[in-house]
Amino acid sequence: MGIYQVEESAIIDAPAAHVFGIISDYHEGHPAILPARYFTEMRVTQGGRGAGTMITIKMNVLGTKAIYQMTVSEPEPGRILREEDAAAGVVTTFTVDPANNGAQSKVTLCTRARTSSGLRGWLERLMTPTITRRIYREELAQLTTVATMGTKQ
């Protein structure tokens, strides 16, 4: 088995606290930023805001379906949100830092995941980072839209 890591960042025209609030809200904010063509379902099974939340995520990427049981933590409350499916070996972090004297935010999405062994694992390590970056770019674009709605004239 191997491991791959994918990271993508964007600057968003909204303060960090506002952006983090959207990401950590698993009832309304977070579902609004997930690209629907990849994320077919997200269900809150416990909590719903930040640390202690548990969610089930169903994905369909290029015909491959996956279900993740994620537990949410906040290693740095208000700055880093961490989703982990320990059984699947997947950890995704959302890091939100102030930028431009607090007027903007730098948001970084990062996933570290275990791959299969053998040829399948080699293919996963080859293809998954490219696909994941595409998903993250769409997710960050949707986050930008949600975060800036109503803030521009």
PDB file of C-alpha atoms in Angstrom:
ATOM      1  CA  MET A   1       0.000   0.000   0.000  1.00  0.00           C
ATOM      2  CA  GLY A   2       1.035   3.524  -0.672  1.00  0.00           C
ATOM      3  CA  ILE A   3      -0.101   7.007   0.183  1.00  0.00           C
ATOM      4  CA  TYR A   4      -0.896  10.026  -1.915  1.00  0.00           C
ATOM      5  CA  GLN A   5      -1.403  13.636  -0.896  1.00  0.00           C
ATOM      6  CA  VAL A   6      -3.218  16.367  -2.812  1.00  0.00           C
ATOM      7  CA  GLU A   7      -3.401  20.062  -1.939  1.00  0.00           C
ATOM      8  CA  GLU A   8      -5.123  23.019  -3.574  1.00  0.00           C
ATOM      9  CA  SER A   9      -5.475  26.628  -2.335  1.00  0.00           C
ATOM     10  CA  ALA A  10      -7.404  29.756  -3.245  1.00  0.00           C
ATOM     11  CA  ILE A  11      -7.766  33.323  -2.019  1.00  0.00           C
ATOM     12  CA  ILE A  12     -11.374  34.185  -1.173  1.00  0.00           C
ATOM     13  CA  ASP A  13     -12.737  37.707  -0.825  1.00  0.00           C
ATOM     14  CA  ALA A  14     -14.220  37.196   2.636  1.00  0.00           C
ATOM     15  CA  PRO A  15     -12.850  37.214   6.197  1.00  0.00           C
ATOM     16  CA  ALA A  16     -11.473  33.951   7.598  1.00  0.00           C
ATOM     17  CA  ALA A  17     -14.100  33.633  10.357  1.00  0.00           C
ATOM     18  CA  HIS A  18     -16.919  33.871   7.799  1.00  0.00           C
ATOM     19  CA  VAL A  19     -15.303  31.305   5.488  1.00  0.00           C
ATOM     20  CA  PHE A  20     -14.532  28.904   8.338  1.00  0.00           C
ATOM     21  CA  GLY A  21     -18.143  29.236   9.485  1.00  0.00           C
ATOM     22  CA  ILE A  22     -19.367  28.059   6.083  1.00  0.00           C
ATOM     23  CA  ILE A  23     -16.990  25.101   5.954  1.00  0.00           C
ATOM     24  CA  SER A  24     -17.780  23.967   9.510  1.00  0.00           C
ATOM     25  CA  ASP A  25     -21.581  24.143   9.030  1.00  0.00           C
ATOM     26  CA  TYR A  26     -22.454  20.621   7.882  1.00  0.00           C
ATOM     27  CA  HIS A  27     -26.185  21.299   7.676  1.00  0.00           C
ATOM     28  CA  GLU A  28     -26.137  24.171   5.156  1.00  0.00           C
ATOM     29  CA  GLY A  29     -22.718  25.715   4.459  1.00  0.00           C
ATOM     30  CA  HIS A  30     -20.608  22.656   3.705  1.00  0.00           C
ATOM     31  CA  PRO A  31     -23.187  20.934   1.475  1.00  0.00           C
ATOM     32  CA  ALA A  32     -23.451  24.154  -0.577  1.00  0.00           C
ATOM     33  CA  ILE A  33     -19.754  24.034  -1.529  1.00  0.00           C
ATOM     34  CA  LEU A  34     -19.609  20.373  -2.625  1.00  0.00           C
ATOM     35  CA  PRO A  35     -19.658  19.841  -6.415  1.00  0.00           C
ATOM     36  CA  ALA A  36     -22.840  17.792  -6.966  1.00  0.00           C
ATOM     37  CA  ARG A  37     -21.451  15.837  -9.891  1.00  0.00           C
ATOM     38  CA  TYR A  38     -18.949  14.136  -7.556  1.00  0.00           C
ATOM     39  CA  PHE A  39     -20.659  14.290  -4.155  1.00  0.00           C
ATOM     40  CA  THR A  40     -23.933  12.416  -4.558  1.00  0.00           C
ATOM     41  CA  GLU A  41     -24.924  12.600  -0.885  1.00  0.00           C
ATOM     42  CA  MET A  42     -23.769  14.070   2.403  1.00  0.00           C
ATOM     43  CA  ARG A  43     -25.675  13.149   5.537  1.00  0.00           C
ATOM     44  CA  VAL A  44     -24.999  14.389   9.067  1.00  0.00           C
ATOM     45  CA  THR A  45     -25.199  11.483  11.519  1.00  0.00           C
ATOM     46  CA  GLN A  46     -24.083  13.370  14.621  1.00  0.00           C
ATOM     47  CA  GLY A  47     -23.631  17.024  15.535  1.00  0.00           C
ATOM     48  CA  GLY A  48     -23.539  19.327  12.562  1.00  0.00           C
ATOM     49  CA  ARG A  49     -21.129  22.144  13.364  1.00  0.00           C
ATOM     50  CA  GLY A  50     -17.388  21.634  13.619  1.00  0.00           C
ATOM     51  CA  ALA A  51     -15.675  19.234  15.993  1.00  0.00           C
ATOM     52  CA  GLY A  52     -17.669  16.185  17.012  1.00  0.00           C
ATOM     53  CA  THR A  53     -19.684  16.103  13.807  1.00  0.00           C
ATOM     54  CA  MET A  54     -19.981  12.791  12.007  1.00  0.00           C
ATOM     55  CA  ILE A  55     -20.997  12.607   8.356  1.00  0.00           C
ATOM     56  CA  THR A  56     -21.537  10.030   5.656  1.00  0.00           C
ATOM     57  CA  ILE A  57     -20.364  11.098   2.224  1.00  0.00           C
ATOM     58  CA  LYS A  58     -21.202   9.269  -0.976  1.00  0.00           C
ATOM     59  CA  MET A  59     -19.100  10.023  -4.035  1.00  0.00           C
ATOM     60  CA  ASN A  60     -19.144   8.980  -7.665  1.00  0.00           C
ATOM     61  CA  VAL A  61     -15.974   9.908  -9.514  1.00  0.00           C
ATOM     62  CA  LEU A  62     -15.541   8.652 -13.075  1.00  0.00           C
ATOM     63  CA  GLY A  63     -17.960   5.802 -12.370  1.00  0.00           C
ATOM     64  CA  THR A  64     -16.205   4.704  -9.181  1.00  0.00           C
ATOM     65  CA  LYS A  65     -18.488   4.914  -6.160  1.00  0.00           C
ATOM     66  CA  ALA A  66     -17.206   5.378  -2.620  1.00  0.00           C
ATOM     67  CA  ILE A  67     -18.788   5.867   0.790  1.00  0.00           C
ATOM     68  CA  TYR A  68     -16.896   7.579   3.607  1.00  0.00           C
ATOM     69  CA  GLN A  69     -17.823   7.727   7.296  1.00  0.00           C
ATOM     70  CA  MET A  70     -16.058  10.910   8.365  1.00  0.00           C
ATOM     71  CA  THR A  71     -15.417  12.167  11.880  1.00  0.00           C
ATOM     72  CA  VAL A  72     -14.766  15.911  12.148  1.00  0.00           C
ATOM     73  CA  SER A  73     -12.237  17.484  14.502  1.00  0.00           C
ATOM     74  CA  GLU A  74     -10.698  20.931  14.837  1.00  0.00           C
ATOM     75  CA  PRO A  75      -6.965  20.603  15.587  1.00  0.00           C
ATOM     76  CA  GLU A  76      -6.844  24.429  15.605  1.00  0.00           C
ATOM     77  CA  PRO A  77     -10.371  25.692  16.326  1.00  0.00           C
ATOM     78  CA  GLY A  78     -11.486  28.351  13.876  1.00  0.00           C
ATOM     79  CA  ARG A  79      -8.519  27.667  11.574  1.00  0.00           C
ATOM     80  CA  ILE A  80      -8.207  23.943  10.748  1.00  0.00           C
ATOM     81  CA  LEU A  81     -11.082  21.530  10.219  1.00  0.00           C
ATOM     82  CA  ARG A  82     -10.181  17.845   9.800  1.00  0.00           C
ATOM     83  CA  GLU A  83     -12.373  15.093   8.347  1.00  0.00           C
ATOM     84  CA  GLU A  84     -11.167  11.517   8.820  1.00  0.00           C
ATOM     85  CA  ASP A  85     -12.360   8.081   7.789  1.00  0.00           C
ATOM     86  CA  ALA A  86      -9.880   5.939   9.704  1.00  0.00           C
ATOM     87  CA  ALA A  87     -11.115   2.686   8.143  1.00  0.00           C
ATOM     88  CA  ALA A  88     -10.579   3.992   4.602  1.00  0.00           C
ATOM     89  CA  GLY A  89      -7.317   5.730   5.499  1.00  0.00           C
ATOM     90  CA  VAL A  90      -8.517   9.146   4.286  1.00  0.00           C
ATOM     91  CA  VAL A  91      -7.864  12.479   6.018  1.00  0.00           C
ATOM     92  CA  THR A  92      -8.954  15.806   4.545  1.00  0.00           C
ATOM     93  CA  THR A  93      -8.106  19.142   6.137  1.00  0.00           C
ATOM     94  CA  PHE A  94      -9.521  22.579   5.444  1.00  0.00           C
ATOM     95  CA  THR A  95      -7.131  25.319   6.568  1.00  0.00           C
ATOM     96  CA  VAL A  96      -8.403  28.912   6.612  1.00  0.00           C
ATOM     97  CA  ASP A  97      -5.894  31.720   7.174  1.00  0.00           C
ATOM     98  CA  PRO A  98      -6.464  35.487   7.073  1.00  0.00           C
ATOM     99  CA  ALA A  99      -5.007  37.238   4.036  1.00  0.00           C
ATOM    100  CA  ASN A 100      -4.697  40.877   2.954  1.00  0.00           C
ATOM    101  CA  ASN A 101      -4.973  42.254   6.505  1.00  0.00           C
ATOM    102  CA  GLY A 102      -8.024  40.084   7.200  1.00  0.00           C
ATOM    103  CA  ALA A 103     -10.113  41.268   4.244  1.00  0.00           C
ATOM    104  CA  GLN A 104      -9.572  37.951   2.458  1.00  0.00           C
ATOM    105  CA  SER A 105      -8.894  34.330   3.330  1.00  0.00           C
ATOM    106  CA  LYS A 106      -6.448  31.784   2.031  1.00  0.00           C
ATOM    107  CA  VAL A 107      -8.190  28.419   2.016  1.00  0.00           C
ATOM    108  CA  THR A 108      -6.221  25.208   1.555  1.00  0.00           C
ATOM    109  CA  LEU A 109      -7.820  21.807   1.042  1.00  0.00           C
ATOM    110  CA  CYS A 110      -5.522  18.849   1.565  1.00  0.00           C
ATOM    111  CA  THR A 111      -6.214  15.126   1.391  1.00  0.00           C
ATOM    112  CA  ARG A 112      -3.869  12.370   2.432  1.00  0.00           C
ATOM    113  CA  ALA A 113      -5.087   8.868   1.614  1.00  0.00           C
ATOM    114  CA  ARG A 114      -4.012   5.279   1.575  1.00  0.00           C
ATOM    115  CA  THR A 115      -4.032   3.484  -1.765  1.00  0.00           C
ATOM    116  CA  SER A 116      -4.511  -0.135  -2.699  1.00  0.00           C
ATOM    117  CA  SER A 117      -1.535  -2.409  -3.245  1.00  0.00           C
ATOM    118  CA  GLY A 118      -0.109  -3.561  -6.541  1.00  0.00           C
ATOM    119  CA  LEU A 119      -1.101  -2.289  -9.962  1.00  0.00           C
ATOM    120  CA  ARG A 120      -4.377  -0.809  -8.705  1.00  0.00           C
ATOM    121  CA  GLY A 121      -2.488   1.259  -6.113  1.00  0.00           C
ATOM    122  CA  TRP A 122      -0.040   2.456  -8.744  1.00  0.00           C
ATOM    123  CA  LEU A 123      -2.957   3.601 -10.927  1.00  0.00           C
ATOM    124  CA  GLU A 124      -4.621   5.309  -7.936  1.00  0.00           C
ATOM    125  CA  ARG A 125      -1.424   7.220  -7.113  1.00  0.00           C
ATOM    126  CA  LEU A 126      -1.093   8.186 -10.770  1.00  0.00           C
ATOM    127  CA  MET A 127      -4.672   9.330 -11.459  1.00  0.00           C
ATOM    128  CA  THR A 128      -6.288  10.311  -8.167  1.00  0.00           C
ATOM    129  CA  PRO A 129      -4.251  13.477  -7.480  1.00  0.00           C
ATOM    130  CA  THR A 130      -5.207  15.008 -10.851  1.00  0.00           C
ATOM    131  CA  ILE A 131      -8.907  14.228 -10.382  1.00  0.00           C
ATOM    132  CA  THR A 132      -8.877  15.396  -6.751  1.00  0.00           C
ATOM    133  CA  ARG A 133      -7.288  18.731  -7.718  1.00  0.00           C
ATOM    134  CA  ARG A 134     -10.078  19.258 -10.270  1.00  0.00           C
ATOM    135  CA  ILE A 135     -12.687  18.533  -7.593  1.00  0.00           C
ATOM    136  CA  TYR A 136     -10.940  20.907  -5.163  1.00  0.00           C
ATOM    137  CA  ARG A 137     -10.816  23.721  -7.713  1.00  0.00           C
ATOM    138  CA  GLU A 138     -14.587  23.366  -8.219  1.00  0.00           C
ATOM    139  CA  GLU A 139     -15.166  23.193  -4.463  1.00  0.00           C
ATOM    140  CA  LEU A 140     -13.078  26.323  -3.857  1.00  0.00           C
ATOM    141  CA  ALA A 141     -14.963  28.149  -6.631  1.00  0.00           C
ATOM    142  CA  GLN A 142     -18.275  27.210  -5.009  1.00  0.00           C
ATOM    143  CA  LEU A 143     -16.937  28.284  -1.615  1.00  0.00           C
ATOM    144  CA  THR A 144     -15.986  31.636  -3.146  1.00  0.00           C
ATOM    145  CA  THR A 145     -19.520  32.075  -4.499  1.00  0.00           C
ATOM    146  CA  VAL A 146     -21.164  31.135  -1.185  1.00  0.00           C
ATOM    147  CA  ALA A 147     -18.758  33.255   0.897  1.00  0.00           C
ATOM    148  CA  THR A 148     -19.176  36.387  -1.229  1.00  0.00           C
ATOM    149  CA  MET A 149     -22.949  36.241  -1.788  1.00  0.00           C
ATOM    150  CA  GLY A 150     -24.460  39.438  -0.470  1.00  0.00           C
ATOM    151  CA  THR A 151     -21.085  41.033   0.292  1.00  0.00           C
ATOM    152  CA  LYS A 152     -20.564  42.736  -3.074  1.00  0.00           C
ATOM    153  CA  GLN A 153     -22.585  45.622  -4.494  1.00  0.00           C
TER     154      GLN A 153
END
